[in-house]
Tab-separated table of C-alpha atoms and ligand atoms in Angstrom:
chain	number	residue	atom	x	y	z
A	1	MET	CA	-0.150	0.056	-0.107
A	2	ALA	CA	1.378	3.645	-0.578
A	3	GLN	CA	3.022	5.124	2.245
A	4	GLN	CA	3.329	8.787	2.991
A	5	SER	CA	7.249	8.534	2.184
A	6	LEU	CA	6.337	7.662	-1.498
A	7	PHE	CA	4.738	10.726	-2.083
A	8	LYS	CA	7.480	13.311	-1.281
A	9	SER	CA	8.398	13.781	-4.966
A	10	LYS	CA	5.832	14.381	-8.124
A	11	ILE	CA	7.306	11.350	-9.820
A	12	GLY	CA	6.942	8.970	-6.821
A	13	LEU	CA	3.306	10.148	-6.449
A	14	ILE	CA	2.447	9.551	-9.884
A	15	ALA	CA	4.651	6.124	-10.173
A	16	ALA	CA	2.918	4.916	-7.319
A	17	THR	CA	-0.524	5.989	-8.750
A	18	VAL	CA	0.281	4.570	-11.905
A	19	GLY	CA	1.400	1.475	-10.167
A	20	SER	CA	-1.981	0.778	-8.685
A	21	ALA	CA	-3.658	1.550	-12.518
A	22	VAL	CA	-1.298	-0.820	-14.538
A	23	GLY	CA	-1.335	-4.426	-13.759
A	24	LEU	CA	-3.195	-7.699	-14.961
A	25	GLY	CA	-6.167	-5.647	-16.065
A	26	ASN	CA	-4.034	-3.795	-18.957
A	27	VAL	CA	-1.732	-6.950	-19.869
A	28	TRP	CA	-4.707	-9.921	-19.296
A	29	ARG	CA	-8.034	-8.468	-19.137
A	30	PHE	CA	-7.819	-5.721	-21.527
A	31	PRO	CA	-6.880	-7.784	-24.832
A	32	ALA	CA	-9.234	-10.419	-23.639
A	33	GLU	CA	-12.311	-7.756	-23.530
A	34	THR	CA	-11.013	-6.261	-26.954
A	35	GLN	CA	-11.518	-9.617	-28.554
A	36	ALA	CA	-14.675	-10.196	-26.847
A	37	ASN	CA	-16.293	-7.077	-27.739
A	38	GLY	CA	-15.285	-6.711	-31.695
A	39	GLY	CA	-11.875	-5.206	-31.702
A	40	ALA	CA	-11.864	-1.586	-32.783
A	41	ALA	CA	-15.178	-0.604	-31.762
A	42	PHE	CA	-14.432	-1.696	-28.370
A	43	LEU	CA	-11.169	0.312	-28.016
A	44	LEU	CA	-12.807	3.349	-29.576
A	45	THR	CA	-15.285	3.053	-26.751
A	46	TYR	CA	-12.908	2.267	-23.941
A	47	ILE	CA	-11.121	5.516	-25.056
A	48	LEU	CA	-14.408	7.525	-24.850
A	49	CYS	CA	-14.934	6.081	-21.425
A	50	VAL	CA	-11.601	6.788	-20.354
A	51	LEU	CA	-11.852	10.497	-21.314
A	52	VAL	CA	-15.454	11.206	-20.559
A	53	LEU	CA	-16.159	9.004	-17.194
A	54	GLY	CA	-12.686	7.900	-15.819
A	55	ILE	CA	-11.037	10.950	-15.578
A	56	PRO	CA	-13.627	12.798	-13.755
A	57	VAL	CA	-14.734	10.014	-11.306
A	58	MET	CA	-10.850	9.750	-10.461
A	59	LEU	CA	-11.020	13.448	-9.721
A	60	ALA	CA	-13.764	13.059	-7.431
A	61	GLU	CA	-11.718	9.979	-6.052
A	62	PHE	CA	-8.790	12.297	-5.448
A	63	SER	CA	-10.885	15.264	-3.939
A	64	LEU	CA	-12.655	12.886	-1.551
A	65	GLY	CA	-9.195	10.945	-0.368
A	66	ARG	CA	-7.170	14.609	-0.366
A	67	ALA	CA	-9.701	16.482	1.712
A	68	GLY	CA	-11.170	13.452	3.761
A	69	HIS	CA	-7.972	11.993	4.753
A	70	SER	CA	-8.681	8.470	5.517
A	71	ASP	CA	-9.826	4.927	4.026
A	72	ALA	CA	-12.970	4.390	1.463
A	73	VAL	CA	-15.351	4.729	4.484
A	74	GLY	CA	-13.442	7.112	6.677
A	75	ALA	CA	-13.015	10.016	4.119
A	76	PHE	CA	-17.128	10.187	3.883
A	77	LYS	CA	-17.188	10.376	7.979
A	78	ASN	CA	-14.418	12.770	8.367
A	79	LEU	CA	-16.438	14.816	5.686
A	80	GLY	CA	-19.365	14.746	7.877
A	81	ALA	CA	-21.679	12.197	5.551
A	82	SER	CA	-24.431	10.481	6.578
A	83	ARG	CA	-24.143	6.664	7.486
A	84	CYS	CA	-26.279	5.676	4.068
A	85	TRP	CA	-22.702	7.298	2.320
A	86	TRP	CA	-20.657	5.176	4.154
A	87	GLY	CA	-22.343	2.231	2.312
A	88	VAL	CA	-20.749	3.706	-1.000
A	89	GLY	CA	-17.604	3.093	0.399
A	90	ALA	CA	-18.526	-0.323	1.757
A	91	LEU	CA	-19.624	-1.257	-1.807
A	92	GLY	CA	-16.181	-0.534	-3.538
A	93	ILE	CA	-14.869	-2.707	-0.717
A	94	LEU	CA	-16.751	-5.395	-1.197
A	95	ALA	CA	-16.239	-4.927	-4.942
A	96	SER	CA	-12.547	-5.108	-4.568
A	97	TYR	CA	-12.823	-8.119	-2.333
A	98	ILE	CA	-14.530	-9.995	-5.147
A	99	ILE	CA	-11.965	-8.960	-7.730
A	100	LEU	CA	-9.322	-10.273	-5.246
A	101	TRP	CA	-10.748	-13.844	-5.854
A	102	PHE	CA	-10.149	-14.179	-9.666
A	103	TYR	CA	-7.340	-12.038	-9.909
A	104	MET	CA	-5.460	-13.936	-7.385
A	105	VAL	CA	-6.267	-16.887	-9.825
A	106	VAL	CA	-4.895	-15.234	-12.844
A	107	ALA	CA	-1.809	-14.140	-10.565
A	108	GLY	CA	-1.151	-17.949	-10.092
A	109	TRP	CA	-1.041	-18.185	-13.900
A	110	THR	CA	1.460	-15.594	-14.208
A	111	LEU	CA	3.261	-17.476	-11.429
A	112	GLU	CA	3.313	-20.858	-13.279
A	113	TYR	CA	4.226	-19.245	-16.676
A	114	LEU	CA	7.213	-17.767	-14.721
A	115	ILE	CA	8.459	-21.315	-13.609
A	116	GLN	CA	7.742	-22.753	-16.915
A	117	SER	CA	9.584	-20.389	-18.752
A	118	ILE	CA	12.870	-20.629	-15.699
A	119	THR	CA	12.542	-24.248	-16.605
A	120	GLY	CA	12.073	-24.259	-20.497
A	121	VAL	CA	8.878	-26.597	-20.131
A	122	LEU	CA	6.840	-23.550	-21.855
A	123	TYR	CA	8.725	-23.903	-24.919
A	124	GLU	CA	9.262	-27.546	-25.185
A	125	PRO	CA	7.346	-29.268	-28.249
A	126	ILE	CA	4.313	-31.072	-26.942
A	127	ALA	CA	3.763	-34.899	-28.246
A	128	GLY	CA	1.320	-35.080	-31.136
A	129	ILE	CA	1.738	-31.234	-32.201
A	130	SER	CA	3.621	-31.049	-34.920
A	131	ASP	CA	4.747	-27.503	-35.785
A	132	GLY	CA	4.509	-24.749	-33.041
A	133	ASN	CA	1.562	-23.547	-34.137
A	134	GLY	CA	-1.686	-23.927	-31.876
A	135	GLN	CA	1.117	-25.170	-29.178
A	136	PHE	CA	0.693	-22.547	-26.335
A	137	ALA	CA	-3.028	-22.857	-26.823
A	138	VAL	CA	-2.868	-26.647	-26.204
A	139	ARG	CA	-0.451	-26.008	-23.281
A	140	MET	CA	-2.978	-23.092	-21.814
A	141	ASN	CA	-6.074	-25.090	-22.120
A	142	GLN	CA	-4.251	-28.548	-20.383
A	143	PHE	CA	-2.995	-26.136	-17.351
A	144	ILE	CA	-6.328	-24.798	-16.767
A	145	SER	CA	-8.563	-27.613	-17.332
A	146	GLU	CA	-6.747	-30.047	-15.529
A	147	GLY	CA	-6.889	-28.108	-12.264
A	148	PRO	CA	-4.488	-28.970	-9.997
A	149	GLY	CA	-1.690	-26.852	-11.325
A	150	ALA	CA	-3.883	-23.566	-11.548
A	151	VAL	CA	-5.284	-24.277	-7.975
A	152	ALA	CA	-1.662	-24.939	-6.788
A	153	ASN	CA	-0.369	-21.943	-8.617
A	154	THR	CA	-3.155	-19.688	-6.916
A	155	PHE	CA	-2.456	-21.361	-3.155
A	156	LEU	CA	1.040	-20.317	-3.889
A	157	MET	CA	0.463	-16.503	-4.597
A	158	ILE	CA	-2.377	-16.720	-1.664
A	159	ALA	CA	0.573	-17.560	0.779
A	160	ILE	CA	3.112	-14.951	-0.848
A	161	ASN	CA	0.243	-12.555	-0.114
A	162	ILE	CA	-0.352	-13.469	3.078
A	163	GLY	CA	3.525	-13.496	3.883
A	164	VAL	CA	4.078	-10.122	2.558
A	165	LEU	CA	0.967	-8.572	4.282
A	166	LEU	CA	1.717	-10.043	7.566
A	167	LEU	CA	5.573	-9.249	7.518
A	168	GLY	CA	4.845	-5.867	5.948
A	169	VAL	CA	7.245	-5.671	3.356
A	170	GLN	CA	5.023	-3.936	0.979
A	171	LYS	CA	7.589	-1.177	0.951
A	172	GLY	CA	10.119	-3.169	-0.513
A	173	ILE	CA	7.730	-4.680	-2.879
A	174	GLU	CA	6.096	-0.945	-3.886
A	175	ARG	CA	9.886	0.025	-4.579
A	176	LEU	CA	10.728	-3.037	-6.386
A	177	SER	CA	7.554	-2.394	-8.812
A	178	SER	CA	8.335	0.994	-9.489
A	179	ILE	CA	11.852	-0.044	-10.736
A	180	LEU	CA	10.188	-2.944	-12.548
A	181	MET	CA	7.062	-0.964	-14.119
A	182	PRO	CA	9.322	1.451	-16.192
A	183	LEU	CA	11.452	-1.647	-17.341
A	184	LEU	CA	7.896	-3.505	-18.096
A	185	PHE	CA	7.260	-0.402	-20.446
A	186	VAL	CA	10.579	-0.572	-22.443
A	187	LEU	CA	10.166	-4.401	-22.714
A	188	LEU	CA	6.713	-3.837	-23.959
A	189	LEU	CA	8.038	-1.290	-26.712
A	190	VAL	CA	10.507	-3.987	-27.843
A	191	PHE	CA	7.699	-6.583	-28.135
A	192	CYS	CA	5.844	-3.978	-30.000
A	193	TYR	CA	8.337	-3.495	-32.574
A	194	VAL	CA	8.593	-7.428	-32.592
A	195	SER	CA	4.564	-7.968	-33.264
A	196	VAL	CA	4.271	-5.353	-36.241
A	197	THR	CA	6.813	-7.065	-38.104
A	198	LEU	CA	5.294	-10.214	-37.935
A	199	PRO	CA	3.808	-11.558	-41.517
A	200	ASP	CA	0.176	-10.684	-40.858
A	201	ALA	CA	0.558	-7.674	-38.874
A	202	ALA	CA	-1.733	-5.613	-40.952
A	203	ALA	CA	-4.480	-7.671	-40.812
A	204	GLY	CA	-4.042	-7.567	-36.649
A	205	LEU	CA	-3.635	-3.817	-36.544
A	206	GLU	CA	-6.515	-3.757	-38.880
A	207	TYR	CA	-8.711	-5.387	-36.388
A	208	PHE	CA	-7.358	-3.583	-33.373
A	209	LEU	CA	-7.525	0.079	-34.727
A	210	ASN	CA	-10.013	0.285	-37.594
A	211	PRO	CA	-13.293	0.460	-35.821
A	212	ASP	CA	-16.743	-1.236	-37.592
A	213	PHE	CA	-19.123	0.682	-35.942
A	214	SER	CA	-21.795	-1.620	-36.110
A	215	LYS	CA	-20.227	-3.567	-33.643
A	216	ILE	CA	-21.012	-0.818	-30.864
A	217	THR	CA	-23.892	-2.384	-28.895
A	218	PRO	CA	-25.186	-1.870	-25.665
A	219	GLY	CA	-23.201	-4.770	-24.121
A	220	VAL	CA	-20.109	-3.590	-25.661
A	221	VAL	CA	-20.418	0.203	-23.996
A	222	LEU	CA	-21.190	-1.374	-20.930
A	223	ASN	CA	-18.005	-3.787	-21.195
A	224	ALA	CA	-15.663	-0.863	-21.971
A	225	LEU	CA	-17.232	1.047	-18.965
A	226	GLY	CA	-16.358	-1.649	-16.907
A	227	GLN	CA	-12.699	-2.311	-18.545
A	228	SER	CA	-12.040	1.589	-18.142
A	229	PHE	CA	-12.813	1.443	-14.057
A	230	PHE	CA	-11.111	-1.544	-13.335
A	231	SER	CA	-8.230	-0.302	-15.291
A	232	LEU	CA	-8.008	2.702	-13.756
A	233	SER	CA	-8.788	1.135	-10.375
A	234	LEU	CA	-11.940	3.531	-10.257
A	235	GLY	CA	-15.022	2.809	-7.588
A	236	MET	CA	-12.963	0.522	-5.323
A	237	GLY	CA	-11.776	3.401	-2.814
A	238	ILE	CA	-8.179	2.628	-3.781
A	239	LEU	CA	-7.698	6.000	-4.873
A	240	ILE	CA	-9.910	7.420	-2.183
A	241	THR	CA	-6.681	5.867	0.320
A	242	TYR	CA	-3.903	7.277	-2.226
A	243	SER	CA	-4.728	10.517	-2.529
A	244	SER	CA	-5.393	10.886	1.481
A	245	TYR	CA	-1.333	10.970	0.997
A	246	PHE	CA	-1.037	13.762	-1.843
A	247	PRO	CA	0.597	16.965	-0.230
A	248	ALA	CA	-1.404	20.105	-0.684
A	249	LYS	CA	0.267	21.083	-3.564
A	250	THR	CA	-0.355	18.509	-5.900
A	251	ARG	CA	-2.438	19.258	-9.259
A	252	LEU	CA	-5.054	16.767	-8.822
A	253	ILE	CA	-6.085	17.144	-12.618
A	254	LYS	CA	-2.886	16.887	-14.150
A	255	THR	CA	-2.006	14.057	-11.947
A	256	ALA	CA	-5.313	12.318	-13.302
A	257	PHE	CA	-4.356	12.962	-16.720
A	258	THR	CA	-0.717	11.765	-16.510
A	259	VAL	CA	-2.281	8.463	-14.570
A	260	SER	CA	-5.062	7.706	-16.989
A	261	LEU	CA	-3.177	8.349	-20.223
A	262	LEU	CA	-0.252	6.219	-19.257
A	263	ASP	CA	-2.596	3.481	-18.535
A	264	LEU	CA	-4.181	3.835	-21.537
A	265	LEU	CA	-1.195	3.334	-23.415
A	266	VAL	CA	-0.142	0.314	-21.668
A	267	ALA	CA	-3.295	-0.892	-22.882
A	268	VAL	CA	-2.837	0.205	-26.173
A	269	MET	CA	0.572	-1.288	-26.552
A	270	MET	CA	-0.936	-4.641	-25.202
A	271	GLY	CA	-3.442	-4.459	-28.323
A	272	VAL	CA	-0.329	-3.524	-30.755
A	273	ILE	CA	1.475	-6.491	-29.425
A	274	ILE	CA	-1.436	-9.278	-29.219
A	275	PHE	CA	-3.563	-8.637	-32.427
A	276	PRO	CA	-0.916	-9.028	-34.703
A	277	ALA	CA	0.397	-11.958	-33.104
A	278	VAL	CA	-3.209	-13.579	-33.247
A	279	MET	CA	-3.195	-12.936	-37.049
A	280	SER	CA	0.199	-14.099	-37.965
A	281	PHE	CA	-0.020	-17.129	-36.072
A	282	GLY	CA	-3.725	-18.306	-36.944
A	283	LEU	CA	-5.043	-18.241	-33.283
A	284	GLN	CA	-8.191	-16.887	-34.253
A	285	ASP	CA	-9.261	-20.521	-35.447
A	286	HIS	CA	-8.029	-21.964	-32.211
A	287	GLY	CA	-11.310	-21.346	-30.298
A	288	LEU	CA	-9.256	-19.037	-27.828
A	289	GLU	CA	-11.036	-18.318	-24.425
A	290	GLY	CA	-10.754	-14.292	-23.945
A	291	ALA	CA	-9.007	-15.215	-20.359
A	292	THR	CA	-6.337	-16.949	-21.574
A	293	LEU	CA	-5.267	-15.101	-24.723
A	294	VAL	CA	-2.406	-13.330	-23.238
A	295	PHE	CA	-0.801	-16.375	-22.043
A	296	VAL	CA	-1.271	-18.143	-25.298
A	297	THR	CA	-0.342	-15.066	-27.824
A	298	LEU	CA	3.009	-13.958	-25.892
A	299	PRO	CA	4.844	-16.846	-25.851
A	300	GLU	CA	4.122	-17.359	-29.718
A	301	VAL	CA	5.800	-13.938	-29.942
A	302	PHE	CA	8.587	-14.848	-27.511
A	303	SER	CA	9.510	-18.307	-29.465
A	304	GLN	CA	9.840	-15.938	-32.590
A	305	MET	CA	12.673	-13.542	-31.178
A	306	PRO	CA	16.022	-14.710	-30.467
A	307	GLY	CA	16.545	-15.492	-26.677
A	308	THR	CA	13.162	-16.820	-26.251
A	309	GLN	CA	13.507	-18.065	-22.758
A	310	PHE	CA	15.321	-14.635	-21.838
A	311	TRP	CA	12.718	-12.281	-22.956
A	312	SER	CA	9.744	-14.884	-21.435
A	313	VAL	CA	11.841	-15.049	-17.957
A	314	LEU	CA	12.019	-11.077	-17.873
A	315	PHE	CA	8.467	-10.540	-18.719
A	316	PHE	CA	6.751	-13.018	-16.767
A	317	LEU	CA	8.986	-11.837	-13.629
A	318	PHE	CA	7.639	-8.315	-14.312
A	319	LEU	CA	4.019	-9.771	-14.891
A	320	MET	CA	3.789	-11.324	-11.743
A	321	VAL	CA	5.405	-8.476	-9.534
A	322	ALA	CA	2.648	-6.319	-11.020
A	323	ALA	CA	-0.005	-8.777	-10.058
A	324	LEU	CA	1.445	-8.848	-6.795
A	325	THR	CA	1.792	-5.322	-6.292
A	326	SER	CA	-1.917	-5.349	-7.221
A	327	THR	CA	-3.142	-8.282	-5.098
A	328	ILE	CA	-1.559	-7.214	-2.158
A	329	SER	CA	-3.063	-3.070	-2.497
A	330	ILE	CA	-6.157	-4.933	-3.222
A	331	ALA	CA	-6.277	-7.064	-0.199
A	332	GLU	CA	-5.200	-4.317	1.779
A	333	VAL	CA	-8.219	-2.171	1.490
A	334	SER	CA	-10.045	-5.266	2.999
A	335	VAL	CA	-7.382	-5.847	5.658
A	336	LYS	CA	-7.400	-1.977	6.626
A	337	PHE	CA	-11.175	-2.096	6.952
A	338	MET	CA	-11.140	-4.881	8.918
A	339	GLN	CA	-8.780	-3.346	11.602
A	340	ASP	CA	-10.535	-0.065	11.542
A	341	ARG	CA	-14.002	-1.268	11.645
A	342	PHE	CA	-13.570	-4.370	13.705
A	343	ARG	CA	-10.581	-3.590	15.728
A	344	PHE	CA	-8.770	-6.687	14.678
A	345	GLY	CA	-5.100	-6.848	15.056
A	346	ARG	CA	-3.225	-6.922	12.212
A	347	VAL	CA	-2.644	-10.717	12.196
A	348	LYS	CA	-6.186	-11.511	12.424
A	349	ALA	CA	-7.174	-8.919	9.946
A	350	CYS	CA	-5.189	-10.578	7.360
A	351	LEU	CA	-5.949	-14.153	7.908
A	352	THR	CA	-9.591	-13.121	7.990
A	353	VAL	CA	-9.103	-11.556	4.426
A	354	LEU	CA	-6.598	-14.022	2.812
A	355	CYS	CA	-7.825	-17.632	4.108
A	356	PRO	CA	-11.626	-17.554	2.947
A	357	LEU	CA	-9.667	-16.902	-0.600
A	358	PHE	CA	-8.212	-20.664	-0.574
A	359	LEU	CA	-11.825	-21.720	-1.151
A	360	PHE	CA	-13.030	-18.865	-3.267
A	361	SER	CA	-10.230	-18.603	-5.548
A	362	THR	CA	-10.151	-22.371	-5.996
A	363	VAL	CA	-13.710	-22.233	-7.165
A	364	CYS	CA	-12.854	-19.199	-9.564
A	365	ALA	CA	-9.791	-21.190	-11.209
A	366	LEU	CA	-11.836	-24.353	-11.163
A	367	SER	CA	-14.396	-22.854	-12.815
A	368	GLN	CA	-12.154	-22.558	-16.053
A	369	GLY	CA	-11.439	-25.941	-16.464
A	370	PRO	CA	-13.451	-28.788	-14.430
A	371	LEU	CA	-16.178	-26.617	-13.194
A	372	SER	CA	-16.693	-24.938	-16.578
A	373	HIS	CA	-19.984	-26.527	-16.707
A	374	ILE	CA	-21.534	-24.817	-14.160
A	375	LYS	CA	-22.823	-21.289	-15.264
A	376	ILE	CA	-24.733	-18.559	-13.851
A	377	CYS	CA	-26.490	-15.833	-16.250
A	378	GLY	CA	-24.757	-18.417	-19.154
A	379	MET	CA	-21.301	-17.466	-17.904
A	380	THR	CA	-18.852	-19.476	-15.975
A	381	ILE	CA	-18.501	-18.538	-12.090
A	382	PHE	CA	-15.154	-16.623	-12.871
A	383	ASP	CA	-16.531	-14.562	-15.502
A	384	SER	CA	-19.995	-14.061	-13.582
A	385	LEU	CA	-17.638	-12.709	-10.569
A	386	ASP	CA	-15.772	-10.513	-12.685
A	387	PHE	CA	-19.184	-9.213	-14.259
A	388	PHE	CA	-20.883	-8.741	-11.081
A	389	ALA	CA	-17.739	-6.669	-9.415
A	390	THR	CA	-16.462	-5.208	-12.556
A	391	ASN	CA	-19.538	-4.376	-14.576
A	392	ILE	CA	-22.108	-3.512	-11.809
A	393	CYS	CA	-20.414	-2.710	-8.426
A	394	LEU	CA	-17.671	-0.314	-9.567
A	395	PRO	CA	-20.055	1.688	-11.916
A	396	VAL	CA	-22.784	1.576	-9.211
A	397	GLY	CA	-20.216	2.699	-6.314
A	398	SER	CA	-18.739	5.707	-8.718
A	399	ILE	CA	-22.584	6.910	-9.561
A	400	PHE	CA	-23.107	7.395	-5.419
A	401	LEU	CA	-19.517	8.861	-5.452
A	402	CYS	CA	-20.597	11.473	-8.193
A	403	VAL	CA	-23.937	12.103	-6.440
A	404	TYR	CA	-22.419	12.880	-2.801
A	405	LEU	CA	-19.440	15.070	-4.466
A	406	GLY	CA	-21.507	16.714	-7.023
A	407	TRP	CA	-24.699	17.593	-4.819
A	408	PHE	CA	-24.099	16.649	-1.016
A	409	SER	CA	-20.423	17.297	0.001
A	410	PRO	CA	-19.280	20.446	1.277
A	411	LYS	CA	-19.841	23.596	-0.487
A	412	GLY	CA	-17.054	24.395	-2.366
A	413	LEU	CA	-14.835	21.528	-1.612
A	414	PHE	CA	-14.663	20.008	-5.206
A	415	GLU	CA	-13.778	23.029	-6.687
A	416	SER	CA	-11.258	23.978	-3.901
A	417	GLN	CA	-9.715	20.376	-4.789
A	418	LEU	CA	-9.290	20.638	-8.144
A	419	THR	CA	-7.774	24.324	-8.085
A	420	ASN	CA	-5.883	24.000	-4.790
A	421	ALA	CA	-7.821	26.643	-2.789
A	422	GLY	CA	-8.110	28.763	-5.792
A	423	THR	CA	-4.154	29.358	-6.245
A	424	ILE	CA	-4.384	27.360	-9.816
A	425	ARG	CA	-6.543	27.732	-12.519
A	426	SER	CA	-7.532	25.333	-14.754
A	427	ARG	CA	-10.282	25.484	-18.081
A	428	PHE	CA	-11.065	21.799	-16.742
A	429	VAL	CA	-12.888	22.747	-13.683
A	430	GLY	CA	-16.098	23.736	-15.006
A	431	ILE	CA	-16.793	20.798	-17.413
A	432	ILE	CA	-15.431	18.588	-14.777
A	433	ARG	CA	-17.811	19.836	-12.498
A	434	PHE	CA	-20.871	19.641	-14.989
A	435	ILE	CA	-19.887	16.091	-15.626
A	436	ILE	CA	-19.243	15.118	-12.064
A	437	ARG	CA	-22.926	16.680	-11.118
A	438	TYR	CA	-25.034	15.470	-14.427
A	439	LEU	CA	-23.489	13.587	-17.341
A	440	ALA	CA	-21.450	11.120	-15.218
A	441	PRO	CA	-24.379	9.581	-13.116
A	442	ILE	CA	-26.729	10.019	-15.894
A	443	LEU	CA	-24.466	8.490	-18.777
A	444	ILE	CA	-23.185	5.420	-16.382
A	445	ALA	CA	-27.034	4.812	-15.020
A	446	LEU	CA	-27.812	4.814	-18.785
A	447	VAL	CA	-25.015	2.310	-19.646
A	448	LEU	CA	-25.627	-0.031	-16.607
A	449	LEU	CA	-29.493	-0.291	-17.808
A	450	SER	CA	-28.762	-0.387	-21.592
A	451	PRO	CA	-28.833	-3.906	-22.043
A	452	TYR	CA	-32.195	-4.355	-20.327
A	453	PHE	CA	-33.714	-2.028	-22.798
B	501	LIG	N1	-6.148	-1.459	-11.908
B	501	LIG	C1	-5.641	-2.365	-11.609
B	501	LIG	C2	-5.292	-3.281	-12.980
B	501	LIG	O1	-5.816	-2.726	-14.122
B	501	LIG	C3	-6.375	-3.741	-10.513
B	501	LIG	C4	-6.121	-2.592	-9.131
B	501	LIG	C5	-7.065	-2.552	-8.610
B	501	LIG	C6	-5.367	-2.867	-8.762
B	501	LIG	C7	-7.821	-1.686	-7.883
B	501	LIG	C8	-5.300	-1.962	-7.503
B	501	LIG	C9	-6.742	-1.719	-7.005
B	501	LIG	O2	-4.831	-4.522	-12.728
């Protein structure tokens, strides 16, 4: 979790907030959602969601956090909000906890791929598959459908999280990630280059960048909205907590733009890497499940590069650390809540939050394989939890957040936060205020309800 000391410098502050935003959401979830929702049409809708709704909602969280000086529930309390508003913070905590269940499973996959990259098993030919084509799809399907491997890695990841949270080495991990994240960025640039020079790169880029507007449906817009909030870590109270450490002189508007655009850039880079590879290796014919897309495409890209294993180890190491920093910060929301609300000691709070994951995350892991026949509203357990937390809880929480800040918070609080008590001018203040008061609550509500019209 972010510590005060991290935010002594402007770069530190941005790095920590970007660190929270950039994670499996960009690398794993974004390409999967793009593929499931029609390619470039999804990208376009996603960018609009980030610019029109994501940045203003981020500013709402920043303002609430810096003015309220506490966690998601405490901030409302400190600003004198009535009890029902605390529920908004509580909804964010619930969403973050559910996200943790399935995020931990994917974090486990990154661990497995790191281990397989180090041992070289990932790149060994599989008996019965003649050429390299499709080999990684088979391997991933085997891995998740067999069950024990995926569950074992999830358990390992939960255990690592418990260890870090109990030993209190978050600071070290945070520092490690602030070094690794910029390196991950450079690494992605290299992979972008390799991917766009693949034989069928043009077809992949066309799919990712040339929108077919007929593909934009209410469902696609809802998925884009959910993805943008997931990726920017909005609606979970994380940024309320982070911004409570922001110094008074931090320019919130500039910070929100920088963080959001960097997060967007990483997502777009992932698209530029993944889709040329999908086309070039004929992976679209393999009936790839969205959730496993990255774990199949990237090894294909690495196997085209000299020093395959080197790049593979480097990438999955960075991704594993990025996943770990995210799981720790998501878990910390619930741990802190247990400590503050129920007066639990640190150890008890950590164990209460993380031990149930051995059950919940196992169910999520198995629902991608042996339990995939169990469907809730036509989706696997994994996908339905993801849908409920990401597409319902985060947007609903954000609507209430906007309504509180726009209409019920102490008068002038939002403007004062955006302008640092009137000391800076920004032409965006008026428009952001308008979005938070009117546009965001109405638009988000419409998007939420649109699939039912
Ligand atoms: N935004 C992160 C991602 O894209 C997920 C996350 C959510 C991390 C909330 C921390 C807190 O992966």
